[in-house]
């Protein structure tokens, strides 16, 4: 096959999008015509529908038709990306695609990394996506399932083997799927419960990730062999990267009144049940495959010895198990170990204590097959089960616990009051007094109260959740518990307060050196001020004796797990010399952007990582940064491999943990091939940038000083807008934020406490509102002013930025994302939303500022980057072209419905407003689908 160039690849992708979209939209039009909706069919975009006139609105069913049309566009774009990537690799080799295993290994080899260097790094490489259910997925689970089915039909159609009759059958299948969508309501009429969100995520843990994991491993093995590195080096699963999964659903109680201690306990139990179901199914499948006859090959001694031990252990249950596969010892062995899974069906006296024991038996099985020369069977059949056992264990995914520091202040105040303290207003104490009090308290492991939950509601919730953690640790060990994440960490005392509450819950125990806490505690640094003080906060926290003792305990436990085989790769020497206690620090991309704008937010996050790493080095601790990324640029989103590349040196350390939120979960992981690609980007990128970028820039770097200036200027411009008198009034009128707050797209409220303030509004609906109205303000505002002032004050500095914008990963990532957000703004549409602002003077004042900054940003980006944007970024141009015109009638309709809905509410006509709300929310859903984002 001839090699395909980049431009040819782009062309082929665009042609495929157009052809597949025409096919699906043609099928959809047929469905509408056959169901008696020919009028709506005539309006459809992408199939020659009538041009939409300015201001034209859609009926509710018309809105749904447009919504489905956008979902079909998203589906064909995803499939085109997959197919062109595969075509590009088939023609140009496995190393052609940037960011994946092939190109990463080739780059490492070119940069002088030996096979030995890379082999030493792979087993300690850790990647952990953390799935959350923030209220950002507008589509119902039922609708998502229909879109998955359509995607699979589109992929099925790729095969050239089908006969004309079979293709007609597939066409009818496609139309049936489209008709189901057309006859299904798209929006959430009832607010989903935590249980429903938990069930939705189970689909990924059970049906996607186990299969994607195997594909990821095979891709690495193929890339390794093609790269000409040491042959056969990755034959053992213990040499592969550690992929782990975690979730916040059922553990995140920050402003979420429905995540009670009982919900957390139920979540842990359900995760465990699902993990055992997954392993049980895999063992059943393995049992059917291993029908090797004893008459053909003699079972090795190690297999016979272990079978005797298992038979003895299972006692009376063993004969019946063995009798089902007489003469097939390998099959019998799998039956015996399957009988030891800790389920209700297994004998209690024989159950495995943990997944490490099952993994040890699977390794015996593997070794026995290799001993008889059946290496291929071991690799193809046993290794995937062993890998799943090590990745998912008996817990499936680790559950993080999250709470807000303000809740803890109130909880401790309640405990102090109940224990007789005269000054119980803990939240009002000075930092010095708080730290001194907590350090003194934490010299003892004895709780203040026997039943802290009786002290008050906040104490009951905070301590009750930690009691659930304590029970889980006591009964099932630490695998199911992730990290305690403290939202809005402002000080060292906020973190020490977690230890105090953990003590009340029985999570603090005595050690030889003093009390230790059994659960890892991580700060979440969210605002600009908190990020700027991040180094000092982490330094103070690590200096606490309680922290030092607890980290030492956790590190010892990790090493003990390695020796037991729970984490088989963890005991290997780290190539970066970081075999040290590990502290997690979470970084908030959403609230920092909301607080200070995109340039200052991104730069503060970068500098915070550098400073926190520096503080950790002093204490002999390594840092795992936990990136709280959302689904939009205003909340930290961007191309995965570019994001990893843009992180500062030493920020990765072969360890990457990040949230996957809301609609990004379905976009990245709903379809298997896309999920495989995303995990490969994460793992390969983490390896590459951990090994290649280990030297931080000098603190006095000239370019860093210029970015400091840009950050300061952009922050001033951004905050002058946000804090201007009347801006919140403008925001509420010119965006559908009130409709978003009334939507049913997540179990968690959109505000932390319910106060109608910018500070209380979560970053997700903040960004969602600006996106729906096409302002995209959080992703670009302030950038134009900052660049313009830099050029005016220091032309040489501006030229330096222009010279480095493509060569410095951080600058490239920042400016590219700003340009994407800016390009997504539709001036005609934002004017229509702004027209809803009832006060003309207020409207004119803020629109003058916004439109002025919009023009300024466009002008300065052109000066900085040169060339036309469409020429530099053809994919972005195609994406915008495919959407803008078709989105307009949805925006017109939303504006009209918003005006009517608000008028009803103002007039006190609640019943009429309630009747209108579903139609309004349908436009929210449709626009989110068209933009491929919510919050």
Coordinates of N, CA and C in Angstrom, one line a residue, residues 188-311:
X188 N -34.1 14.2 30.0 CA -34.4 13.6 31.3 C -35.6 14.3 31.9
X189 N -36.7 13.6 32.0 CA -37.9 14.2 32.6 C -37.9 14.1 34.1
X190 N -37.1 13.2 34.6 CA -37.0 13.0 36.1 C -35.5 13.1 36.4
X191 N -35.1 13.8 37.4 CA -33.7 13.9 37.8 C -33.1 12.6 38.1
X192 N -32.0 12.2 37.5 CA -31.5 10.9 37.7 C -31.0 10.7 39.2
X193 N -31.1 9.6 39.7 CA -30.6 9.3 41.0 C -29.1 8.9 41.0
X194 N -28.5 8.9 42.1 CA -27.1 8.4 42.1 C -27.0 7.0 41.7
X195 N -28.1 6.2 42.0 CA -28.1 4.8 41.6 C -28.1 4.6 40.1
X196 N -28.9 5.5 39.4 CA -28.9 5.4 38.0 C -27.6 5.8 37.4
X197 N -27.0 6.8 37.9 CA -25.7 7.3 37.4 C -24.6 6.1 37.6
X198 N -24.7 5.5 38.7 CA -23.9 4.3 39.1 C -24.1 3.2 38.0
X199 N -25.3 2.9 37.7 CA -25.6 1.9 36.7 C -25.1 2.3 35.3
X200 N -25.2 3.6 35.0 CA -24.7 4.0 33.7 C -23.2 3.8 33.6
X201 N -22.4 4.1 34.6 CA -21.0 3.9 34.6 C -20.6 2.4 34.6
X202 N -21.4 1.6 35.1 CA -21.1 0.1 35.2 C -21.0 -0.4 33.8
X203 N -21.7 0.2 32.8 CA -21.5 -0.3 31.4 C -20.1 -0.2 30.9
X204 N -19.4 0.9 31.3 CA -18.0 1.1 30.9 C -17.1 0.1 31.6
X205 N -17.3 -0.1 32.9 CA -16.4 -0.9 33.7 C -16.6 -2.4 33.3
X206 N -17.7 -2.8 32.9 CA -18.0 -4.2 32.6 C -17.9 -4.6 31.1
X207 N -18.3 -3.6 30.2 CA -18.4 -4.0 28.8 C -17.3 -3.3 27.9
X208 N -16.7 -2.3 28.4 CA -15.7 -1.6 27.5 C -14.3 -1.7 28.0
X209 N -14.0 -1.4 29.2 CA -12.6 -1.3 29.7 C -11.9 -2.7 29.7
X210 N -12.6 -3.8 30.1 CA -11.9 -5.1 30.1 C -11.4 -5.4 28.6
X211 N -12.2 -5.2 27.6 CA -11.9 -5.5 26.3 C -10.8 -4.5 25.7
X212 N -11.0 -3.2 26.0 CA -10.1 -2.2 25.6 C -8.7 -2.4 26.2
X213 N -8.7 -2.9 27.4 CA -7.4 -3.2 28.1 C -6.6 -4.2 27.3
X214 N -7.2 -5.3 26.8 CA -6.6 -6.3 26.1 C -6.0 -5.7 24.8
X215 N -6.8 -4.9 24.1 CA -6.4 -4.3 22.8 C -5.2 -3.3 23.1
X216 N -5.2 -2.6 24.2 CA -4.1 -1.7 24.6 C -2.8 -2.5 24.8
X217 N -2.9 -3.6 25.4 CA -1.7 -4.5 25.6 C -1.2 -5.0 24.3
X218 N -2.0 -5.5 23.5 CA -1.6 -6.0 22.2 C -1.0 -4.9 21.3
X219 N -1.6 -3.7 21.4 CA -1.0 -2.6 20.6 C 0.4 -2.3 21.1
X220 N 0.6 -2.3 22.4 CA 2.0 -2.1 22.9 C 3.0 -3.2 22.4
X221 N 2.5 -4.4 22.5 CA 3.4 -5.5 22.1 C 3.8 -5.4 20.6
X222 N 2.8 -5.1 19.8 CA 3.1 -5.0 18.4 C 4.0 -3.8 18.1
X223 N 3.7 -2.7 18.8 CA 4.6 -1.5 18.6 C 6.0 -1.8 19.0
X224 N 6.1 -2.5 20.1 CA 7.5 -2.8 20.7 C 8.3 -3.7 19.6
X225 N 7.6 -4.7 19.1 CA 8.3 -5.5 18.1 C 8.6 -4.8 16.8
X226 N 7.7 -3.9 16.4 CA 8.0 -3.1 15.2 C 9.1 -2.1 15.4
X227 N 9.3 -1.7 16.6 CA 10.3 -0.6 16.9 C 11.7 -1.2 17.0
X228 N 11.8 -2.5 16.9 CA 13.1 -3.2 16.9 C 13.8 -3.2 18.2
X229 N 13.0 -3.2 19.3 CA 13.5 -3.2 20.7 C 13.7 -4.7 21.1
X230 N 14.0 -5.0 22.3 CA 14.3 -6.3 22.7 C 13.2 -7.3 22.4
X231 N 13.5 -8.3 21.6 CA 12.4 -9.3 21.2 C 11.9 -10.1 22.4
X232 N 10.6 -10.3 22.4 CA 9.9 -11.1 23.5 C 10.0 -10.5 24.9
X233 N 10.3 -9.2 25.0 CA 10.5 -8.6 26.3 C 9.2 -8.4 27.0
X234 N 8.1 -8.3 26.3 CA 6.8 -8.0 27.0 C 5.9 -9.3 27.1
X235 N 6.5 -10.4 27.2 CA 5.8 -11.7 27.2 C 5.0 -11.9 28.5
X236 N 5.4 -11.3 29.6 CA 4.7 -11.5 30.8 C 3.9 -10.3 31.2
X237 N 2.6 -10.5 31.6 CA 1.7 -9.3 31.9 C 2.3 -8.4 33.0
X238 N 3.2 -9.0 33.8 CA 3.8 -8.2 34.9 C 4.7 -7.0 34.3
X239 N 5.0 -7.1 33.0 CA 5.9 -6.1 32.4 C 5.1 -5.0 31.8
X240 N 3.7 -5.1 31.8 CA 2.9 -4.1 31.2 C 2.5 -3.0 32.1
X241 N 2.1 -1.9 31.6 CA 1.7 -0.7 32.4 C 0.5 -1.1 33.3
X242 N 0.5 -0.4 34.5 CA -0.6 -0.5 35.4 C -1.7 0.4 35.1
X243 N -2.8 -0.1 34.5 CA -4.0 0.7 34.2 C -4.9 0.4 35.3
X244 N -5.4 1.5 35.9 CA -6.4 1.4 37.0 C -7.6 2.3 36.7
X245 N -8.7 2.1 37.4 CA -9.9 2.9 37.2 C -10.5 3.3 38.5
X246 N -11.1 4.5 38.5 CA -11.7 4.9 39.8 C -13.0 5.7 39.4
X247 N -13.8 6.0 40.4 CA -15.0 6.7 40.2 C -15.3 7.6 41.4
X248 N -16.1 8.6 41.1 CA -16.6 9.5 42.2 C -18.1 9.3 42.5
X249 N -18.8 8.5 41.6 CA -20.2 8.3 41.8 C -20.5 7.5 43.1
X250 N -21.2 8.1 44.0 CA -21.5 7.4 45.3 C -20.5 7.8 46.3
X251 N -19.4 8.6 46.0 CA -18.5 9.0 47.0 C -18.3 10.5 47.0
X252 N -18.7 11.2 45.9 CA -18.6 12.7 45.9 C -19.8 13.3 46.5
X253 N -19.5 13.9 47.7 CA -20.6 14.5 48.5 C -20.5 16.0 48.5
X254 N -19.6 16.6 47.7 CA -19.4 18.1 47.8 C -20.6 18.8 47.2
X255 N -21.4 19.3 48.1 CA -22.7 20.0 47.6 C -23.7 19.0 47.1
X256 N -23.6 17.8 47.4 CA -24.5 16.7 46.9 C -25.3 16.1 48.1
X257 N -26.5 16.6 48.4 CA -27.2 16.1 49.6 C -27.6 14.6 49.5
X258 N -27.6 14.0 48.3 CA -28.1 12.7 48.1 C -27.0 11.6 48.2
X259 N -25.7 12.0 48.4 CA -24.7 11.1 48.6 C -24.5 10.9 50.1
X260 N -25.2 10.0 50.7 CA -25.2 9.8 52.1 C -24.2 8.7 52.4
X261 N -23.9 8.5 53.7 CA -23.1 7.3 54.0 C -23.6 6.0 53.5
X262 N -25.0 5.8 53.6 CA -25.6 4.6 53.1 C -25.4 4.4 51.6
X263 N -25.4 5.5 50.8 CA -25.2 5.4 49.4 C -23.8 5.0 49.1
X264 N -22.8 5.6 49.9 CA -21.4 5.2 49.7 C -21.2 3.7 50.0
X265 N -21.8 3.2 51.1 CA -21.7 1.8 51.4 C -22.3 0.9 50.3
X266 N -23.5 1.3 49.8 CA -24.1 0.6 48.7 C -23.3 0.6 47.5
X267 N -22.6 1.7 47.2 CA -21.8 1.8 46.0 C -20.6 0.8 46.1
X268 N -19.9 0.8 47.3 CA -18.8 -0.1 47.4 C -19.2 -1.6 47.3
X269 N -20.4 -1.9 47.8 CA -20.9 -3.3 47.7 C -21.2 -3.6 46.2
X270 N -21.8 -2.7 45.5 CA -22.2 -2.9 44.1 C -20.9 -3.1 43.2
X271 N -20.0 -2.2 43.4 CA -18.7 -2.3 42.7 C -18.1 -3.7 42.9
X272 N -18.1 -4.1 44.1 CA -17.5 -5.5 44.4 C -18.3 -6.6 43.7
X273 N -19.6 -6.5 43.8 CA -20.4 -7.5 43.1 C -20.2 -7.6 41.6
X274 N -20.1 -6.4 41.0 CA -19.8 -6.3 39.6 C -18.4 -6.8 39.2
X275 N -17.4 -6.6 40.1 CA -16.1 -7.1 39.8 C -16.1 -8.6 39.9
X276 N -16.8 -9.2 40.8 CA -16.8 -10.6 40.9 C -17.6 -11.2 39.8
X277 N -18.6 -10.5 39.3 CA -19.4 -11.0 38.1 C -18.4 -11.0 36.9
X278 N -17.7 -9.9 36.7 CA -16.8 -9.8 35.6 C -15.7 -11.0 35.6
X279 N -15.1 -11.2 36.8 CA -14.1 -12.3 36.9 C -14.8 -13.6 36.7
X280 N -16.0 -13.8 37.3 CA -16.7 -15.1 37.2 C -17.0 -15.4 35.7
X281 N -17.4 -14.4 35.0 CA -17.7 -14.6 33.5 C -16.4 -15.0 32.8
X282 N -15.3 -14.3 33.1 CA -14.0 -14.5 32.4 C -13.5 -15.9 32.7
X283 N -13.7 -16.4 34.0 CA -13.2 -17.7 34.3 C -14.1 -18.8 33.7
X284 N -15.3 -18.5 33.6 CA -16.2 -19.5 32.9 C -15.8 -19.6 31.4
X285 N -15.5 -18.5 30.8 CA -15.1 -18.5 29.4 C -13.7 -19.3 29.3
X286 N -12.8 -19.0 30.2 CA -11.5 -19.6 30.2 C -11.7 -21.1 30.4
X287 N -12.6 -21.5 31.2 CA -12.8 -22.9 31.5 C -13.2 -23.7 30.2
X288 N -14.1 -23.1 29.5 CA -14.5 -23.7 28.2 C -13.4 -23.8 27.2
X289 N -12.5 -22.9 27.2 CA -11.4 -22.9 26.3 C -10.3 -23.9 26.6
X290 N -10.0 -24.2 27.9 CA -8.9 -25.0 28.3 C -9.2 -26.5 28.4
X291 N -9.7 -27.0 27.3 CA -10.1 -28.5 27.3 C -8.9 -29.3 26.8
X292 N -7.7 -29.0 27.3 CA -6.5 -29.8 27.0 C -6.6 -31.2 27.7
X293 N -6.4 -32.2 26.9 CA -6.5 -33.6 27.5 C -5.3 -34.1 28.1
X294 N -5.4 -34.7 29.3 CA -4.3 -35.3 30.0 C -3.7 -36.4 29.1
X295 N -4.4 -37.1 28.3 CA -3.9 -38.2 27.5 C -3.0 -37.7 26.4
X296 N -3.0 -36.4 26.1 CA -2.2 -35.9 25.0 C -1.0 -35.2 25.6
X297 N -1.1 -34.5 26.7 CA 0.0 -33.8 27.4 C -0.1 -34.0 28.9
X298 N 1.0 -34.3 29.5 CA 1.0 -34.6 30.9 C 1.0 -33.3 31.7
X299 N 0.1 -33.1 32.7 CA 0.2 -31.9 33.5 C 1.4 -31.8 34.3
X300 N 2.1 -30.6 34.3 CA 3.3 -30.4 35.1 C 3.1 -30.6 36.6
X301 N 4.2 -30.8 37.3 CA 4.1 -31.1 38.7 C 3.5 -29.9 39.5
X302 N 3.9 -28.6 39.1 CA 3.4 -27.5 39.8 C 1.8 -27.4 39.7
X303 N 1.3 -27.8 38.6 CA -0.2 -27.8 38.4 C -0.8 -28.9 39.3
X304 N -0.2 -30.0 39.3 CA -0.7 -31.1 40.1 C -0.7 -30.8 41.6
X305 N 0.4 -30.2 42.0 CA 0.5 -29.8 43.5 C -0.5 -28.8 43.9
X306 N -0.7 -27.8 43.0 CA -1.7 -26.8 43.4 C -3.1 -27.3 43.3
X307 N -3.4 -28.3 42.4 CA -4.7 -28.9 42.3 C -5.0 -29.7 43.6
X308 N -4.0 -30.4 44.1 CA -4.2 -31.1 45.3 C -4.5 -30.2 46.5
X309 N -3.8 -29.1 46.5 CA -4.0 -28.1 47.6 C -5.4 -27.5 47.5
X310 N -5.9 -27.2 46.3 CA -7.2 -26.6 46.1 C -8.3 -27.6 46.4
X311 N -8.0 -28.9 46.0 CA -9.0 -29.9 46.3 C -9.2 -30.1 47.8

